[in-house]
Amino acid sequence: MRLAEIGYPDNEQTETTVGRLCSLREESRELLLNWLRKESPVAFSPIQGVDSVFLRDNLGMKEPAIIIAHQMLLDDPNENAKYFRHLAITKR
Protein backbone atom coordinates (compact mmCIF):
# COMPACT_ATOMS: atom_id res chain seq x y z
CA MET A 1 0.00 0.00 0.00
CA ARG A 2 2.77 2.43 0.89
CA LEU A 3 4.38 2.09 -2.54
CA ALA A 4 1.06 2.80 -4.26
CA GLU A 5 0.69 5.95 -2.13
CA ILE A 6 3.92 7.37 -3.54
CA GLY A 7 3.14 6.54 -7.16
CA TYR A 8 4.36 3.00 -7.80
CA PRO A 9 2.00 1.29 -10.27
CA ASP A 10 0.28 -2.00 -9.48
CA ASN A 11 2.39 -4.24 -11.72
CA GLU A 12 4.97 -7.01 -11.73
CA GLN A 13 7.91 -4.61 -11.42
CA THR A 14 6.45 -3.20 -8.21
CA GLU A 15 6.02 -6.74 -6.89
CA THR A 16 9.72 -7.31 -7.60
CA THR A 17 10.52 -4.13 -5.68
CA VAL A 18 8.46 -5.36 -2.73
CA GLY A 19 10.39 -8.64 -2.81
CA ARG A 20 13.70 -6.78 -2.77
CA LEU A 21 12.56 -4.62 0.13
CA CYS A 22 11.53 -7.73 2.08
CA SER A 23 15.00 -9.23 1.61
CA LEU A 24 16.95 -6.23 2.95
CA ARG A 25 19.46 -6.80 5.71
CA GLU A 26 20.54 -4.86 8.80
CA GLU A 27 21.19 -1.17 8.05
CA SER A 28 19.06 -1.06 4.91
CA ARG A 29 16.21 -2.85 6.67
CA GLU A 30 16.40 -0.22 9.42
CA LEU A 31 16.20 2.55 6.78
CA LEU A 32 13.06 0.91 5.41
CA LEU A 33 11.42 0.55 8.82
CA ASN A 34 12.22 4.18 9.71
CA TRP A 35 10.79 5.38 6.40
CA LEU A 36 7.62 3.35 6.90
CA ARG A 37 7.17 4.66 10.46
CA LYS A 38 8.10 8.30 9.97
CA GLU A 39 7.46 8.91 6.26
CA SER A 40 10.50 11.18 6.19
CA PRO A 41 13.12 11.18 3.44
CA VAL A 42 15.71 8.43 3.63
CA ALA A 43 19.20 9.68 4.44
CA PHE A 44 22.51 7.88 4.55
CA SER A 45 26.14 8.95 4.43
CA PRO A 46 28.19 8.52 1.27
CA ILE A 47 29.37 5.06 0.32
CA GLN A 48 32.16 5.43 -2.23
CA GLY A 49 30.86 8.94 -2.93
CA VAL A 50 27.19 7.99 -3.43
CA ASP A 51 24.60 8.96 -0.85
CA SER A 52 20.83 9.33 -0.61
CA VAL A 53 20.93 12.93 -1.87
CA PHE A 54 22.89 11.89 -4.99
CA LEU A 55 20.40 9.11 -5.76
CA ARG A 56 17.37 11.36 -5.23
CA ASP A 57 18.71 14.43 -7.04
CA ASN A 58 20.66 12.86 -9.91
CA LEU A 59 18.65 9.73 -10.58
CA GLY A 60 15.19 10.80 -9.41
CA MET A 61 14.86 7.78 -7.14
CA LYS A 62 11.98 7.48 -4.72
CA GLU A 63 12.59 6.33 -1.16
CA PRO A 64 12.13 2.57 -1.75
CA ALA A 65 14.62 2.64 -4.62
CA ILE A 66 17.08 4.62 -2.50
CA ILE A 67 16.83 1.99 0.23
CA ILE A 68 17.46 -0.82 -2.28
CA ALA A 69 20.40 1.15 -3.69
CA HIS A 70 21.79 1.47 -0.16
CA GLN A 71 21.81 -2.32 0.18
CA MET A 72 23.48 -2.61 -3.23
CA LEU A 73 26.17 -0.16 -2.12
CA LEU A 74 26.76 -2.13 1.08
CA ASP A 75 26.97 -5.39 -0.88
CA ASP A 76 29.48 -4.16 -3.47
CA PRO A 77 30.51 -0.56 -2.80
CA ASN A 78 32.99 -0.01 -5.62
CA GLU A 79 31.07 -1.57 -8.49
CA ASN A 80 27.65 -0.27 -7.50
CA ALA A 81 28.91 3.27 -6.84
CA LYS A 82 30.45 3.24 -10.33
CA TYR A 83 27.15 1.94 -11.71
CA PHE A 84 25.10 4.73 -10.08
CA ARG A 85 27.56 7.44 -11.16
CA HIS A 86 27.42 6.06 -14.72
CA LEU A 87 23.60 6.17 -14.65
CA ALA A 88 23.73 9.80 -13.52
CA ILE A 89 26.04 10.72 -16.41
CA THR A 90 23.95 8.94 -19.05
CA LYS A 91 20.70 10.38 -17.67
CA ARG A 92 21.81 13.97 -18.32
PDB file of C-alpha atoms in Angstrom:
ATOM      1  CA  MET A   1       0.000   0.000   0.000  1.00  0.00           C
ATOM      2  CA  ARG A   2       2.771   2.426   0.892  1.00  0.00           C
ATOM      3  CA  LEU A   3       4.379   2.091  -2.540  1.00  0.00           C
ATOM      4  CA  ALA A   4       1.058   2.798  -4.256  1.00  0.00           C
ATOM      5  CA  GLU A   5       0.685   5.949  -2.135  1.00  0.00           C
ATOM      6  CA  ILE A   6       3.916   7.373  -3.540  1.00  0.00           C
ATOM      7  CA  GLY A   7       3.137   6.538  -7.156  1.00  0.00           C
ATOM      8  CA  TYR A   8       4.361   3.005  -7.795  1.00  0.00           C
ATOM      9  CA  PRO A   9       1.996   1.292 -10.269  1.00  0.00           C
ATOM     10  CA  ASP A  10       0.284  -2.002  -9.482  1.00  0.00           C
ATOM     11  CA  ASN A  11       2.385  -4.239 -11.716  1.00  0.00           C
ATOM     12  CA  GLU A  12       4.971  -7.015 -11.730  1.00  0.00           C
ATOM     13  CA  GLN A  13       7.912  -4.610 -11.424  1.00  0.00           C
ATOM     14  CA  THR A  14       6.454  -3.196  -8.211  1.00  0.00           C
ATOM     15  CA  GLU A  15       6.021  -6.743  -6.887  1.00  0.00           C
ATOM     16  CA  THR A  16       9.720  -7.315  -7.600  1.00  0.00           C
ATOM     17  CA  THR A  17      10.525  -4.129  -5.685  1.00  0.00           C
ATOM     18  CA  VAL A  18       8.459  -5.362  -2.727  1.00  0.00           C
ATOM     19  CA  GLY A  19      10.388  -8.639  -2.807  1.00  0.00           C
ATOM     20  CA  ARG A  20      13.698  -6.783  -2.774  1.00  0.00           C
ATOM     21  CA  LEU A  21      12.555  -4.622   0.130  1.00  0.00           C
ATOM     22  CA  CYS A  22      11.534  -7.726   2.079  1.00  0.00           C
ATOM     23  CA  SER A  23      14.999  -9.227   1.610  1.00  0.00           C
ATOM     24  CA  LEU A  24      16.948  -6.231   2.953  1.00  0.00           C
ATOM     25  CA  ARG A  25      19.461  -6.796   5.706  1.00  0.00           C
ATOM     26  CA  GLU A  26      20.540  -4.856   8.802  1.00  0.00           C
ATOM     27  CA  GLU A  27      21.191  -1.170   8.051  1.00  0.00           C
ATOM     28  CA  SER A  28      19.059  -1.064   4.911  1.00  0.00           C
ATOM     29  CA  ARG A  29      16.206  -2.852   6.673  1.00  0.00           C
ATOM     30  CA  GLU A  30      16.396  -0.218   9.420  1.00  0.00           C
ATOM     31  CA  LEU A  31      16.200   2.552   6.780  1.00  0.00           C
ATOM     32  CA  LEU A  32      13.055   0.905   5.410  1.00  0.00           C
ATOM     33  CA  LEU A  33      11.422   0.555   8.825  1.00  0.00           C
ATOM     34  CA  ASN A  34      12.223   4.177   9.706  1.00  0.00           C
ATOM     35  CA  TRP A  35      10.794   5.384   6.396  1.00  0.00           C
ATOM     36  CA  LEU A  36       7.617   3.347   6.901  1.00  0.00           C
ATOM     37  CA  ARG A  37       7.166   4.657  10.462  1.00  0.00           C
ATOM     38  CA  LYS A  38       8.100   8.301   9.969  1.00  0.00           C
ATOM     39  CA  GLU A  39       7.464   8.914   6.261  1.00  0.00           C
ATOM     40  CA  SER A  40      10.503  11.184   6.194  1.00  0.00           C
ATOM     41  CA  PRO A  41      13.119  11.175   3.439  1.00  0.00           C
ATOM     42  CA  VAL A  42      15.708   8.432   3.631  1.00  0.00           C
ATOM     43  CA  ALA A  43      19.199   9.682   4.444  1.00  0.00           C
ATOM     44  CA  PHE A  44      22.507   7.875   4.548  1.00  0.00           C
ATOM     45  CA  SER A  45      26.136   8.949   4.435  1.00  0.00           C
ATOM     46  CA  PRO A  46      28.188   8.521   1.274  1.00  0.00           C
ATOM     47  CA  ILE A  47      29.375   5.065   0.325  1.00  0.00           C
ATOM     48  CA  GLN A  48      32.163   5.425  -2.234  1.00  0.00           C
ATOM     49  CA  GLY A  49      30.863   8.940  -2.935  1.00  0.00           C
ATOM     50  CA  VAL A  50      27.195   7.991  -3.430  1.00  0.00           C
ATOM     51  CA  ASP A  51      24.601   8.961  -0.849  1.00  0.00           C
ATOM     52  CA  SER A  52      20.832   9.331  -0.614  1.00  0.00           C
ATOM     53  CA  VAL A  53      20.929  12.926  -1.874  1.00  0.00           C
ATOM     54  CA  PHE A  54      22.892  11.887  -4.986  1.00  0.00           C
ATOM     55  CA  LEU A  55      20.401   9.112  -5.762  1.00  0.00           C
ATOM     56  CA  ARG A  56      17.374  11.357  -5.229  1.00  0.00           C
ATOM     57  CA  ASP A  57      18.709  14.434  -7.045  1.00  0.00           C
ATOM     58  CA  ASN A  58      20.661  12.863  -9.907  1.00  0.00           C
ATOM     59  CA  LEU A  59      18.647   9.727 -10.579  1.00  0.00           C
ATOM     60  CA  GLY A  60      15.186  10.798  -9.410  1.00  0.00           C
ATOM     61  CA  MET A  61      14.862   7.780  -7.137  1.00  0.00           C
ATOM     62  CA  LYS A  62      11.984   7.479  -4.716  1.00  0.00           C
ATOM     63  CA  GLU A  63      12.585   6.333  -1.158  1.00  0.00           C
ATOM     64  CA  PRO A  64      12.127   2.571  -1.746  1.00  0.00           C
ATOM     65  CA  ALA A  65      14.618   2.637  -4.623  1.00  0.00           C
ATOM     66  CA  ILE A  66      17.080   4.623  -2.495  1.00  0.00           C
ATOM     67  CA  ILE A  67      16.830   1.991   0.233  1.00  0.00           C
ATOM     68  CA  ILE A  68      17.458  -0.822  -2.276  1.00  0.00           C
ATOM     69  CA  ALA A  69      20.396   1.147  -3.693  1.00  0.00           C
ATOM     70  CA  HIS A  70      21.786   1.470  -0.157  1.00  0.00           C
ATOM     71  CA  GLN A  71      21.807  -2.320   0.178  1.00  0.00           C
ATOM     72  CA  MET A  72      23.477  -2.606  -3.226  1.00  0.00           C
ATOM     73  CA  LEU A  73      26.165  -0.155  -2.117  1.00  0.00           C
ATOM     74  CA  LEU A  74      26.758  -2.125   1.077  1.00  0.00           C
ATOM     75  CA  ASP A  75      26.967  -5.394  -0.877  1.00  0.00           C
ATOM     76  CA  ASP A  76      29.479  -4.165  -3.471  1.00  0.00           C
ATOM     77  CA  PRO A  77      30.514  -0.559  -2.795  1.00  0.00           C
ATOM     78  CA  ASN A  78      32.991  -0.013  -5.620  1.00  0.00           C
ATOM     79  CA  GLU A  79      31.066  -1.569  -8.486  1.00  0.00           C
ATOM     80  CA  ASN A  80      27.647  -0.267  -7.504  1.00  0.00           C
ATOM     81  CA  ALA A  81      28.910   3.267  -6.840  1.00  0.00           C
ATOM     82  CA  LYS A  82      30.447   3.236 -10.330  1.00  0.00           C
ATOM     83  CA  TYR A  83      27.150   1.944 -11.709  1.00  0.00           C
ATOM     84  CA  PHE A  84      25.102   4.733 -10.080  1.00  0.00           C
ATOM     85  CA  ARG A  85      27.559   7.438 -11.158  1.00  0.00           C
ATOM     86  CA  HIS A  86      27.418   6.062 -14.722  1.00  0.00           C
ATOM     87  CA  LEU A  87      23.603   6.167 -14.648  1.00  0.00           C
ATOM     88  CA  ALA A  88      23.728   9.796 -13.524  1.00  0.00           C
ATOM     89  CA  ILE A  89      26.035  10.723 -16.409  1.00  0.00           C
ATOM     90  CA  THR A  90      23.951   8.937 -19.052  1.00  0.00           C
ATOM     91  CA  LYS A  91      20.699  10.380 -17.670  1.00  0.00           C
ATOM     92  CA  ARG A  92      21.811  13.972 -18.317  1.00  0.00           C
TER      93      ARG A  92
END
